[in-house]
Coordinates of N, CA and C in Angstrom, one line a residue:
M1335 N -51.7 -173.8 -5.4 CA -51.6 -172.4 -5.7 C -50.2 -171.9 -5.2
N1336 N -49.6 -171.0 -5.9 CA -48.3 -170.5 -5.6 C -48.3 -169.8 -4.2
Q1337 N -47.3 -170.1 -3.4 CA -47.2 -169.6 -2.0 C -47.1 -168.1 -2.1
A1338 N -46.5 -167.5 -3.1 CA -46.4 -166.0 -3.1 C -47.8 -165.4 -3.3
V1339 N -48.7 -166.1 -4.1 CA -50.0 -165.6 -4.2 C -50.8 -165.6 -2.9
I1340 N -50.6 -166.7 -2.2 CA -51.3 -166.9 -0.9 C -50.8 -165.8 0.1
D1341 N -49.5 -165.5 0.1 CA -49.0 -164.4 1.0 C -49.5 -163.1 0.6
E1342 N -49.9 -162.8 -0.6 CA -50.4 -161.5 -1.0 C -51.9 -161.3 -0.5
A1343 N -52.6 -162.3 -0.1 CA -54.0 -162.2 0.3 C -54.1 -161.4 1.5
P1344 N -55.2 -160.6 1.6 CA -55.4 -159.8 2.8 C -55.9 -160.7 3.9
D1345 N -54.9 -161.4 4.6 CA -55.2 -162.4 5.6 C -56.2 -162.0 6.7
A1346 N -56.0 -160.9 7.2 CA -56.8 -160.5 8.4 C -58.3 -160.4 8.0
V1347 N -58.5 -159.9 6.8 CA -59.9 -159.8 6.3 C -60.5 -161.1 6.0
F1348 N -59.8 -162.0 5.4 CA -60.3 -163.4 5.2 C -60.5 -164.1 6.5
A1349 N -59.6 -163.9 7.4 CA -59.8 -164.6 8.7 C -61.0 -164.1 9.4
A1350 N -61.2 -162.8 9.4 CA -62.4 -162.2 10.0 C -63.7 -162.7 9.4
L1351 N -63.7 -162.8 8.1 CA -64.9 -163.1 7.3 C -65.1 -164.6 7.3
A1352 N -64.2 -165.4 7.8 CA -64.3 -166.9 7.9 C -65.4 -167.3 8.8
D1353 N -65.7 -166.5 9.8 CA -66.7 -166.8 10.8 C -68.1 -166.3 10.4
P1354 N -69.1 -167.2 10.3 CA -70.4 -166.8 9.9 C -71.1 -165.7 10.7
T1355 N -70.9 -165.8 12.0 CA -71.5 -164.7 12.9 C -70.9 -163.4 12.6
R1356 N -69.5 -163.3 12.4 CA -68.9 -162.0 12.0 C -69.4 -161.5 10.7
R1357 N -69.6 -162.5 9.7 CA -70.2 -162.0 8.4 C -71.6 -161.4 8.6
R1358 N -72.4 -162.0 9.5 CA -73.7 -161.5 9.8 C -73.6 -160.1 10.5
V1359 N -72.7 -160.0 11.4 CA -72.5 -158.7 12.1 C -72.1 -157.7 11.1
L1360 N -71.2 -158.0 10.2 CA -70.7 -157.0 9.2 C -71.9 -156.6 8.3
R1361 N -72.7 -157.6 7.9 CA -73.8 -157.4 7.0 C -74.8 -156.4 7.7
L1362 N -75.1 -156.7 9.0 CA -76.0 -155.8 9.7 C -75.5 -154.3 9.8
V1363 N -74.2 -154.2 10.1 CA -73.6 -152.9 10.2 C -73.7 -152.2 8.8
A1364 N -73.4 -153.0 7.7 CA -73.4 -152.4 6.4 C -74.8 -152.0 6.0
E1365 N -75.8 -152.7 6.4 CA -77.2 -152.4 6.0 C -77.8 -151.3 6.8
R1366 N -77.5 -151.2 8.1 CA -78.1 -150.2 9.0 C -77.3 -149.0 9.2
G1367 N -76.0 -149.0 8.9 CA -75.2 -147.9 9.3 C -74.6 -148.1 10.7
P1368 N -74.0 -147.1 11.2 CA -73.3 -147.3 12.5 C -74.3 -147.9 13.6
A1369 N -73.8 -148.9 14.3 CA -74.6 -149.6 15.3 C -73.8 -150.0 16.5
S1370 N -74.4 -150.0 17.6 CA -73.7 -150.5 18.8 C -73.9 -152.0 19.0
A1371 N -73.1 -152.6 19.8 CA -73.3 -154.1 20.1 C -74.7 -154.3 20.7
T1372 N -75.2 -153.4 21.5 CA -76.5 -153.6 22.1 C -77.6 -153.6 21.0
L1373 N -77.5 -152.7 20.0 CA -78.5 -152.7 18.9 C -78.3 -154.0 18.1
L1374 N -77.1 -154.5 17.8 CA -76.9 -155.7 17.0 C -77.4 -156.9 17.7
E1375 N -77.3 -156.9 19.1 CA -77.7 -158.1 19.9 C -79.2 -158.5 19.6
R1376 N -80.0 -157.5 19.3 CA -81.4 -157.8 19.0 C -81.6 -158.8 17.9
D1377 N -80.7 -158.8 16.9 CA -80.9 -159.6 15.7 C -79.9 -160.8 15.6
L1378 N -79.2 -161.0 16.7 CA -78.2 -162.1 16.6 C -78.4 -163.1 17.8
P1379 N -78.1 -164.3 17.5 CA -78.3 -165.4 18.6 C -77.1 -165.5 19.5
V1380 N -76.4 -164.4 19.8 CA -75.3 -164.5 20.7 C -75.4 -163.3 21.7
T1381 N -74.6 -163.4 22.7 CA -74.6 -162.3 23.7 C -74.0 -161.1 23.2
R1382 N -74.2 -160.0 24.0 CA -73.6 -158.7 23.6 C -72.1 -158.8 23.7
Q1383 N -71.6 -159.5 24.7 CA -70.2 -159.7 24.9 C -69.5 -160.4 23.7
A1384 N -70.2 -161.4 23.2 CA -69.7 -162.1 22.0 C -69.7 -161.2 20.8
I1385 N -70.7 -160.3 20.7 CA -70.8 -159.4 19.6 C -69.6 -158.4 19.7
V1386 N -69.4 -157.9 20.9 CA -68.2 -157.0 21.1 C -66.9 -157.7 20.6
K1387 N -66.7 -158.9 21.0 CA -65.5 -159.7 20.5 C -65.5 -159.8 19.0
H1388 N -66.6 -160.1 18.4 CA -66.6 -160.2 16.9 C -66.3 -158.8 16.3
L1389 N -66.9 -157.8 16.9 CA -66.6 -156.4 16.4 C -65.2 -156.0 16.5
A1390 N -64.5 -156.5 17.6 CA -63.1 -156.2 17.8 C -62.3 -156.9 16.7
V1391 N -62.6 -158.1 16.3 CA -61.9 -158.8 15.2 C -62.1 -158.1 13.9
L1392 N -63.4 -157.7 13.6 CA -63.7 -156.9 12.4 C -63.0 -155.6 12.4
N1393 N -62.8 -155.0 13.6 CA -62.1 -153.7 13.7 C -60.6 -153.9 13.4
R1394 N -60.0 -154.9 13.9 CA -58.6 -155.2 13.7 C -58.3 -155.5 12.2
A1395 N -59.3 -156.1 11.6 CA -59.2 -156.4 10.1 C -59.4 -155.2 9.2
G1396 N -59.8 -154.1 9.9 CA -60.1 -152.9 9.1 C -61.4 -152.9 8.4
L1397 N -62.3 -153.7 8.8 CA -63.7 -153.8 8.2 C -64.7 -152.9 8.8
V1398 N -64.5 -152.6 10.1 CA -65.4 -151.6 10.8 C -64.5 -150.6 11.6
S1399 N -65.0 -149.5 11.8 CA -64.4 -148.5 12.7 C -65.3 -148.2 13.9
A1400 N -64.6 -147.9 15.0 CA -65.4 -147.7 16.3 C -65.3 -146.2 16.6
K1401 N -66.5 -145.7 17.0 CA -66.5 -144.3 17.5 C -67.3 -144.3 18.8
R1402 N -66.7 -143.8 19.8 CA -67.3 -143.7 21.1 C -68.1 -142.4 21.2
T1403 N -69.3 -142.5 21.7 CA -70.1 -141.3 22.0 C -70.7 -141.6 23.4
G1404 N -70.1 -140.9 24.4 CA -70.5 -141.1 25.8 C -70.0 -142.5 26.2
Q1405 N -71.0 -143.3 26.7 CA -70.7 -144.7 27.0 C -70.9 -145.7 25.9
E1406 N -71.5 -145.2 24.8 CA -71.8 -146.1 23.7 C -70.7 -146.1 22.6
V1407 N -70.4 -147.2 22.1 CA -69.5 -147.3 21.0 C -70.3 -147.8 19.8
R1408 N -70.2 -147.0 18.7 CA -70.9 -147.4 17.5 C -69.9 -147.8 16.4
Y1409 N -70.2 -148.9 15.7 CA -69.3 -149.4 14.7 C -69.9 -149.1 13.3
A1410 N -69.0 -148.7 12.4 CA -69.5 -148.4 11.1 C -68.6 -149.2 10.1
L1411 N -69.2 -149.5 8.9 CA -68.5 -150.2 7.9 C -67.4 -149.4 7.3
V1412 N -66.2 -150.0 7.1 CA -65.1 -149.4 6.4 C -65.0 -150.2 5.1
P1413 N -65.5 -149.7 4.0 CA -65.5 -150.5 2.7 C -64.2 -150.7 2.1
G1414 N -63.2 -149.9 2.4 CA -61.9 -150.0 1.8 C -61.3 -151.4 1.8
S1415 N -61.4 -152.1 3.0 CA -60.8 -153.4 3.1 C -61.6 -154.4 2.2
L1416 N -62.9 -154.3 2.1 CA -63.7 -155.2 1.3 C -63.3 -154.9 -0.2
E1417 N -63.1 -153.7 -0.6 CA -62.7 -153.4 -1.9 C -61.4 -154.0 -2.3
E1418 N -60.4 -153.9 -1.3 CA -59.1 -154.5 -1.5 C -59.2 -156.0 -1.7
V1419 N -60.0 -156.7 -0.9 CA -60.2 -158.1 -1.1 C -60.9 -158.4 -2.4
S1420 N -61.9 -157.6 -2.8 CA -62.6 -157.8 -4.0 C -61.6 -157.6 -5.2
D1421 N -60.8 -156.6 -5.1 CA -59.8 -156.4 -6.2 C -58.8 -157.6 -6.3
W1422 N -58.4 -158.1 -5.1 CA -57.5 -159.3 -5.1 C -58.1 -160.5 -5.7
I1423 N -59.4 -160.8 -5.4 CA -60.1 -161.9 -5.9 C -60.3 -161.7 -7.4
A1424 N -60.6 -160.5 -7.9 CA -60.8 -160.3 -9.3 C -59.4 -160.5 -10.0
Q1425 N -58.4 -160.1 -9.4 CA -57.0 -160.3 -10.0 C -56.7 -161.8 -10.2
I1426 N -57.0 -162.6 -9.1 CA -56.8 -164.0 -9.2 C -57.7 -164.6 -10.3
G1427 N -59.0 -164.2 -10.3 CA -59.9 -164.7 -11.3 C -59.5 -164.4 -12.7
S1428 N -58.9 -163.2 -12.9 CA -58.4 -162.8 -14.2 C -57.2 -163.6 -14.7
R1429 N -56.4 -164.0 -13.7 CA -55.3 -164.8 -14.1 C -55.8 -166.2 -14.5
W1430 N -56.8 -166.7 -13.8 CA -57.3 -168.0 -14.2 C -58.0 -167.9 -15.6
D1431 N -58.7 -166.8 -15.8 CA -59.4 -166.6 -17.1 C -58.3 -166.7 -18.2
E1432 N -57.2 -166.0 -18.0 CA -56.1 -165.9 -19.0 C -55.6 -167.3 -19.2
R1433 N -55.4 -168.1 -18.2 CA -54.8 -169.5 -18.3 C -55.8 -170.3 -19.1
L1434 N -57.1 -170.2 -18.8 CA -58.1 -171.1 -19.4 C -58.2 -170.7 -20.9
A1435 N -58.1 -169.4 -21.2 CA -58.1 -168.9 -22.6 C -56.9 -169.5 -23.4
R1436 N -55.7 -169.5 -22.8 CA -54.6 -170.1 -23.4 C -54.7 -171.5 -23.6
L1437 N -55.2 -172.2 -22.6 CA -55.5 -173.7 -22.8 C -56.5 -174.0 -23.9
R1438 N -57.5 -173.2 -23.9 CA -58.5 -173.4 -25.0 C -57.9 -173.2 -26.3
Q1439 N -57.1 -172.2 -26.5 CA -56.4 -171.9 -27.7 C -55.5 -173.1 -28.1
V1440 N -54.8 -173.6 -27.2 CA -53.9 -174.8 -27.5 C -54.7 -175.9 -28.0
V1441 N -55.8 -176.2 -27.3 CA -56.7 -177.3 -27.7 C -57.2 -177.0 -29.1
L1442 N -57.7 -175.8 -29.4 CA -58.2 -175.5 -30.7 C -57.2 -175.5 -31.8
D1443 N -55.9 -175.2 -31.5 CA -54.9 -175.2 -32.5 C -54.4 -176.6 -32.8
Q1444 N -54.6 -177.5 -32.0 CA -54.2 -178.9 -32.3 C -55.1 -179.4 -33.4
K1445 N -54.5 -180.1 -34.3 CA -55.2 -180.7 -35.4 C -55.6 -182.1 -35.0
P1446 N -56.8 -182.5 -35.3 CA -57.2 -183.9 -35.0 C -56.3 -184.9 -35.7
A1447 N -55.9 -185.9 -35.0 CA -55.1 -187.0 -35.6 C -55.8 -187.6 -36.7
A1448 N -55.1 -187.9 -37.8 CA -55.7 -188.6 -38.9 C -56.0 -190.0 -38.5
H1449 N -57.2 -190.5 -38.9 CA -57.6 -191.8 -38.6 C -57.4 -192.7 -39.8
D1450 N -56.7 -193.8 -39.6 CA -56.5 -194.8 -40.7 C -57.8 -195.6 -40.7
G1451 N -58.3 -195.8 -41.8 CA -59.6 -196.5 -41.9 C -59.5 -197.6 -42.8

């Protein structure tokens, strides 16, 4: 793959989503709406402190936002970063579709070699 294409990727989002626990945390926040680490801990096989660290990574990647209410911090999904990644992936997919269509056309345009019999 071209290095320029790799550099265009939303690296922080991909890095954040590379971890299966973070993906699960993000999924839970997306399904439930704003949630605290304490609420998320009930459904995850990790400590509250680990969840807080995962949420911090998701926050830095722009995937969740944090809002403090008293002593509780609730995290909410920020869909913009996911949409950006989705658009980037669709763009890459479209380029490959175009390349494959051109390749297909080249193959179809070639005439079969005559066979001497």
